Amino acid sequence: MTYCVAMRLDAGLVFLSDSRTNAGVDHVGTFRKMNVFEIPGERLMVLMTAGNLSISQSVRQIIAEHTTAGGKSIWNVSSMYEAAQVVGEAIRMVHDRDAGTLKEFGIDFNVSMVFGGQIKGERCRLFQMYSAGNFIESQDENTYFQIGESKYGKPIIDRVVTPDTPLDEAAKCALISMDSTLRSNISVGLPLDLLIYETDKLAVTRFVTIDEHNQYFQMIRNTWAKQLKTVFESINDPVWNAAPETTSNVLSSQGHKNQPLRIQAPAQFGMDKTVSAPGPLQTLAQDEGNNQQH
């Protein structure tokens, strides 16, 4: 019960997460899902989590403290790829320790993460982590990752964000994506954490926690709703049963037999055989015209 989105752009990175972990009539839980690992001037890494909260918290703690057999930790690896390997190893450690016991109680080992940032000497990188500890990396063809309730906020990102999108526009798009999710799914909720990272700054550039009183987010919610309605109302209605010469907004045309798939009723419920079959479907305008003639 969460929604997190991260974008990797030419100008830097955008991270946005909600904070709801449970939703019900009388039980709403709030836990922050964004974690920052930072050595200013040397490295900046952000981890966002979805899934089982106890698993996520265990993984986060191990990431912060664990050193691999090869002496690598989140604090000393030389590349973001190696950092992602450390995160993957932490996930597997928690799985080895807890998955069996959780299964005995009917609980799946369920966790997903988005992990990204920059280490001095290389570019910004972004990864999506899975429950098995494996991961994929964002490329220019896929500039963002989502975890949790992703379907409601995906369309706007697909239409707007490209690698050269400015950070502020990407942040605006992320907030619209979150608002779409908040409106459609009660399991996602305020407050939100928004972090903007500018390439090569190697420290948090901008960060804000957004609640229901945030002026900009309220403007986003109200403006987006109004503009969507305006655009919707500006689109022409469809033309049904259009004449052959009609060339605009045709949904169905004369001469094309469009019929629904009708299921034959059993004999005891069937129509009287003397009743003729229904005529061709008519448009509302045609139907009104026939009524006026009578």
Short mmCIF file of C-alpha atoms in Angstrom, two decimals:
data_model
loop_
_atom_site.label_atom_id
_atom_site.label_comp_id
_atom_site.label_asym_id
_atom_site.label_seq_id
_atom_site.Cartn_x
_atom_site.Cartn_y
_atom_site.Cartn_z
CA MET A 1 0.00 0.00 0.00
CA THR A 2 2.23 2.72 -1.31
CA TYR A 3 3.27 4.64 -4.40
CA CYS A 4 6.81 5.73 -5.16
CA VAL A 5 8.23 7.09 -8.40
CA ALA A 6 11.78 8.04 -9.39
CA MET A 7 13.07 9.62 -12.59
CA ARG A 8 16.59 9.66 -14.04
CA LEU A 9 17.11 12.73 -16.23
CA ASP A 10 20.01 14.50 -17.88
CA ALA A 11 19.79 17.19 -15.21
CA GLY A 12 19.59 14.84 -12.24
CA LEU A 13 17.14 12.69 -10.30
CA VAL A 14 13.61 13.10 -8.93
CA PHE A 15 12.25 10.94 -6.10
CA LEU A 16 8.69 11.06 -4.73
CA SER A 17 7.05 8.76 -2.16
CA ASP A 18 3.86 8.67 -0.16
CA SER A 19 3.74 7.56 3.49
CA ARG A 20 0.69 5.31 3.88
CA THR A 21 1.30 1.72 4.93
CA ASN A 22 -2.20 0.61 5.92
CA ALA A 23 -5.70 1.80 5.19
CA GLY A 24 -9.01 0.77 6.67
CA VAL A 25 -12.08 2.13 8.37
CA ASP A 26 -10.29 2.65 11.67
CA HIS A 27 -6.63 1.93 10.95
CA VAL A 28 -4.37 4.17 8.90
CA GLY A 29 -0.61 3.80 9.27
CA THR A 30 1.98 6.38 8.27
CA PHE A 31 5.67 5.57 7.79
CA ARG A 32 8.18 7.41 5.63
CA LYS A 33 9.45 5.30 2.74
CA MET A 34 12.32 7.43 1.47
CA ASN A 35 15.80 6.98 2.96
CA VAL A 36 18.90 9.01 2.11
CA PHE A 37 22.51 7.77 2.34
CA GLU A 38 24.80 10.77 1.98
CA ILE A 39 28.45 11.73 2.31
CA PRO A 40 28.34 15.35 1.08
CA GLY A 41 30.74 15.97 -1.77
CA GLU A 42 31.40 12.27 -2.25
CA ARG A 43 28.12 10.36 -2.69
CA LEU A 44 24.34 10.72 -2.51
CA MET A 45 22.03 7.70 -2.64
CA VAL A 46 18.26 7.43 -2.15
CA LEU A 47 16.27 4.29 -1.35
CA MET A 48 12.46 4.10 -1.60
CA THR A 49 10.58 0.99 -0.47
CA ALA A 50 7.23 -0.73 -1.00
CA GLY A 51 5.79 -3.99 0.28
CA ASN A 52 6.04 -5.53 3.74
CA LEU A 53 7.13 -2.78 6.13
CA SER A 54 9.07 -5.03 8.51
CA ILE A 55 11.07 -6.46 5.60
CA SER A 56 11.77 -2.97 4.24
CA GLN A 57 12.98 -1.70 7.60
CA SER A 58 15.22 -4.73 8.10
CA VAL A 59 16.76 -4.31 4.67
CA ARG A 60 17.36 -0.60 5.29
CA GLN A 61 19.13 -1.31 8.57
CA ILE A 62 21.39 -3.94 7.03
CA ILE A 63 22.26 -1.64 4.12
CA ALA A 64 23.37 1.05 6.56
CA GLU A 65 25.54 -1.28 8.65
CA HIS A 66 26.56 -4.27 6.53
CA THR A 67 29.99 -4.86 4.99
CA THR A 68 30.29 -7.66 2.45
CA ALA A 69 32.87 -10.42 2.55
CA GLY A 70 34.88 -8.37 0.08
CA GLY A 71 34.89 -5.36 2.43
CA LYS A 72 32.32 -3.37 0.47
CA SER A 73 29.55 -1.30 1.99
CA ILE A 74 27.15 1.35 0.83
CA TRP A 75 29.62 3.91 2.20
CA ASN A 76 32.75 2.87 0.31
CA VAL A 77 31.78 1.24 -3.02
CA SER A 78 33.17 2.99 -6.08
CA SER A 79 30.10 2.76 -8.33
CA MET A 80 26.31 2.83 -8.08
CA TYR A 81 26.25 -0.64 -9.64
CA GLU A 82 28.26 -1.99 -6.71
CA ALA A 83 25.96 -0.10 -4.36
CA ALA A 84 22.96 -1.83 -5.96
CA GLN A 85 24.71 -5.16 -5.41
CA VAL A 86 25.04 -4.30 -1.70
CA VAL A 87 21.31 -3.54 -1.56
CA GLY A 88 20.54 -6.82 -3.33
CA GLU A 89 22.69 -8.75 -0.87
CA ALA A 90 20.87 -7.10 2.04
CA ILE A 91 17.51 -8.20 0.59
CA ARG A 92 18.76 -11.79 0.29
CA MET A 93 20.08 -11.74 3.86
CA VAL A 94 16.67 -10.75 5.19
CA HIS A 95 15.05 -13.39 2.96
CA ASP A 96 17.35 -16.12 4.29
CA ARG A 97 16.62 -15.05 7.86
CA ASP A 98 12.86 -14.34 7.75
CA ALA A 99 11.17 -15.82 4.66
CA GLY A 100 10.67 -19.28 6.13
CA THR A 101 9.11 -18.02 9.33
CA LEU A 102 6.89 -15.57 7.48
CA LYS A 103 5.66 -18.39 5.23
CA GLU A 104 4.59 -20.40 8.29
CA PHE A 105 2.24 -17.53 9.13
CA GLY A 106 0.93 -17.24 5.58
CA ILE A 107 2.92 -14.09 4.78
CA ASP A 108 4.80 -13.79 1.49
CA PHE A 109 8.26 -12.28 1.32
CA ASN A 110 7.16 -9.14 -0.51
CA VAL A 111 9.41 -6.15 -1.00
CA SER A 112 10.33 -3.89 -3.92
CA MET A 113 12.63 -0.91 -3.97
CA VAL A 114 13.86 1.94 -6.12
CA PHE A 115 17.49 2.86 -5.51
CA GLY A 116 19.42 5.65 -7.17
CA GLY A 117 21.97 8.38 -6.79
CA GLN A 118 25.46 9.39 -7.77
CA ILE A 119 28.97 8.56 -6.60
CA LYS A 120 31.74 11.00 -7.46
CA GLY A 121 33.36 10.14 -10.75
CA GLU A 122 30.33 8.60 -12.48
CA ARG A 123 26.92 9.66 -13.77
CA CYS A 124 23.59 9.50 -11.98
CA ARG A 125 22.11 5.99 -12.01
CA LEU A 126 18.76 4.50 -11.04
CA PHE A 127 17.79 0.88 -10.25
CA GLN A 128 14.65 -1.08 -9.47
CA MET A 129 15.23 -3.84 -6.90
CA TYR A 130 13.16 -7.03 -6.62
CA SER A 131 12.38 -9.47 -3.81
CA ALA A 132 15.09 -11.87 -5.02
CA GLY A 133 17.75 -9.16 -4.67
CA ASN A 134 18.16 -8.81 -8.44
CA PHE A 135 17.70 -5.49 -10.19
CA ILE A 136 17.41 -3.62 -13.46
CA GLU A 137 18.82 -0.20 -14.38
CA SER A 138 17.08 2.76 -15.97
CA GLN A 139 18.10 3.63 -19.53
CA ASP A 140 17.14 6.52 -21.82
CA GLU A 141 14.32 4.38 -23.23
CA ASN A 142 12.88 3.99 -19.73
CA THR A 143 13.71 7.06 -17.66
CA TYR A 144 11.64 6.21 -14.59
CA PHE A 145 10.64 3.46 -12.17
CA GLN A 146 7.50 3.04 -10.08
CA ILE A 147 6.73 0.73 -7.19
CA GLY A 148 3.48 0.09 -5.36
CA GLU A 149 0.20 1.35 -6.82
CA SER A 150 1.75 2.43 -10.09
CA LYS A 151 -1.05 2.13 -12.65
CA TYR A 152 -2.95 5.34 -11.88
CA GLY A 153 0.07 7.63 -12.15
CA LYS A 154 1.77 6.02 -15.14
CA PRO A 155 -0.03 7.64 -18.13
CA ILE A 156 1.04 11.23 -17.42
CA ILE A 157 4.70 10.21 -17.03
CA ASP A 158 4.66 8.22 -20.27
CA ARG A 159 3.31 11.24 -22.14
CA VAL A 160 5.51 13.95 -20.60
CA VAL A 161 8.89 12.80 -19.30
CA THR A 162 11.96 12.35 -21.50
CA PRO A 163 15.66 12.38 -20.56
CA ASP A 164 15.94 16.11 -21.33
CA THR A 165 12.95 17.13 -19.20
CA PRO A 166 14.01 19.86 -16.71
CA LEU A 167 13.97 18.85 -13.05
CA ASP A 168 11.17 21.24 -12.05
CA GLU A 169 8.93 19.98 -14.85
CA ALA A 170 9.70 16.40 -13.88
CA ALA A 171 8.84 17.18 -10.26
CA LYS A 172 5.56 18.74 -11.41
CA CYS A 173 4.80 15.64 -13.45
CA ALA A 174 5.61 13.38 -10.50
CA LEU A 175 3.22 15.34 -8.28
CA ILE A 176 0.43 15.09 -10.87
CA SER A 177 1.14 11.37 -11.09
CA MET A 178 0.85 11.13 -7.30
CA ASP A 179 -2.36 13.18 -7.24
CA SER A 180 -3.94 10.83 -9.81
CA THR A 181 -3.02 7.91 -7.56
CA LEU A 182 -4.30 9.58 -4.39
CA ARG A 183 -7.67 10.24 -6.05
CA SER A 184 -8.10 6.65 -7.19
CA ASN A 185 -6.62 4.56 -4.39
CA ILE A 186 -7.22 4.92 -0.66
CA SER A 187 -4.13 2.85 0.12
CA VAL A 188 -1.90 5.77 -0.93
CA GLY A 189 -1.85 8.86 1.26
CA LEU A 190 -0.22 12.06 2.42
CA PRO A 191 2.24 13.28 3.55
CA LEU A 192 4.63 12.97 0.61
CA ASP A 193 8.42 13.20 0.46
CA LEU A 194 9.86 14.91 -2.63
CA LEU A 195 13.62 15.00 -3.25
CA ILE A 196 15.30 16.70 -6.21
CA TYR A 197 18.95 15.97 -6.93
CA GLU A 198 21.01 17.99 -9.41
CA THR A 199 23.76 16.14 -11.26
CA ASP A 200 27.25 16.43 -9.69
CA LYS A 201 26.05 18.23 -6.54
CA LEU A 202 26.75 15.09 -4.45
CA ALA A 203 24.35 16.26 -1.74
CA VAL A 204 20.62 16.70 -1.38
CA THR A 205 19.72 19.68 -3.56
CA ARG A 206 16.07 20.23 -2.65
CA PHE A 207 13.75 18.34 -0.32
CA VAL A 208 10.24 18.93 0.99
CA THR A 209 7.63 17.00 2.96
CA ILE A 210 4.20 17.77 1.52
CA ASP A 211 1.01 17.64 3.58
CA GLU A 212 -2.57 18.61 2.78
CA HIS A 213 -1.80 22.28 3.48
CA ASN A 214 1.04 22.63 0.98
CA GLN A 215 0.15 25.51 -1.35
CA TYR A 216 1.83 24.22 -4.47
CA PHE A 217 0.37 20.72 -4.18
CA GLN A 218 -3.11 22.12 -3.61
CA MET A 219 -2.66 24.27 -6.73
CA ILE A 220 -1.57 21.16 -8.68
CA ARG A 221 -4.63 19.23 -7.55
CA ASN A 222 -7.12 21.97 -8.35
CA THR A 223 -5.59 23.11 -11.63
CA TRP A 224 -5.06 19.62 -13.00
CA ALA A 225 -8.67 18.67 -12.27
CA LYS A 226 -10.02 21.82 -13.95
CA GLN A 227 -7.76 21.54 -16.98
CA LEU A 228 -8.63 17.87 -17.49
CA LYS A 229 -12.33 18.72 -17.45
CA THR A 230 -11.78 21.61 -19.87
CA VAL A 231 -9.87 19.41 -22.30
CA PHE A 232 -12.47 16.66 -22.00
CA GLU A 233 -15.33 19.04 -22.74
CA SER A 234 -13.49 20.48 -25.75
CA ILE A 235 -13.36 17.10 -27.51
CA ASN A 236 -16.23 16.61 -29.97
CA ASP A 237 -18.88 13.98 -29.34
CA PRO A 238 -18.81 10.92 -31.65
CA VAL A 239 -20.90 10.71 -34.81
CA TRP A 240 -22.99 7.53 -34.95
CA ASN A 241 -24.32 5.91 -38.12
CA ALA A 242 -22.56 8.53 -40.21
CA ALA A 243 -23.31 9.09 -43.89
CA PRO A 244 -20.59 7.89 -46.31
CA GLU A 245 -19.48 11.47 -47.05
CA THR A 246 -18.86 12.25 -43.38
CA THR A 247 -15.13 12.56 -42.71
CA SER A 248 -14.91 13.83 -39.16
CA ASN A 249 -15.44 12.20 -35.75
CA VAL A 250 -17.01 9.09 -37.25
CA LEU A 251 -17.56 6.34 -34.68
CA SER A 252 -19.85 4.16 -36.82
CA SER A 253 -20.89 4.41 -40.47
CA GLN A 254 -23.98 3.59 -42.48
CA GLY A 255 -23.64 0.34 -44.37
CA HIS A 256 -21.42 -1.26 -41.73
CA LYS A 257 -23.30 -3.88 -39.76
CA ASN A 258 -22.23 -3.48 -36.16
CA GLN A 259 -24.09 -5.77 -33.82
CA PRO A 260 -23.36 -6.89 -30.26
CA LEU A 261 -22.77 -10.55 -29.47
CA ARG A 262 -26.21 -11.71 -28.31
CA ILE A 263 -26.54 -14.83 -26.19
CA GLN A 264 -29.43 -17.14 -27.09
CA ALA A 265 -31.91 -17.44 -24.23
CA PRO A 266 -33.00 -20.96 -23.18
CA ALA A 267 -36.31 -22.09 -24.69
CA GLN A 268 -38.31 -21.56 -21.49
CA PHE A 269 -37.15 -17.94 -21.38
CA GLY A 270 -37.04 -17.27 -25.10
CA MET A 271 -39.04 -14.63 -26.93
CA ASP A 272 -42.34 -15.41 -28.54
CA LYS A 273 -41.52 -16.78 -31.98
CA THR A 274 -44.14 -14.49 -33.46
CA VAL A 275 -42.28 -11.40 -32.33
CA SER A 276 -40.08 -10.04 -35.07
CA ALA A 277 -36.39 -9.48 -34.51
CA PRO A 278 -35.35 -5.97 -33.51
CA GLY A 279 -34.51 -3.55 -36.27
CA PRO A 280 -31.14 -1.92 -36.80
CA LEU A 281 -29.74 0.20 -34.02
CA GLN A 282 -30.65 3.88 -34.25
CA THR A 283 -28.93 6.99 -33.05
CA LEU A 284 -30.53 9.13 -30.37
CA ALA A 285 -31.22 11.87 -32.96
CA GLN A 286 -32.97 9.42 -35.29
CA ASP A 287 -35.06 8.06 -32.45
CA GLU A 288 -36.16 11.56 -31.42
CA GLY A 289 -37.05 12.37 -35.04
CA ASN A 290 -39.26 9.29 -35.32
CA ASN A 291 -41.07 10.23 -32.12
CA GLN A 292 -41.74 13.72 -33.44
CA GLN A 293 -43.25 12.28 -36.63
CA HIS A 294 -45.75 10.30 -34.57
#
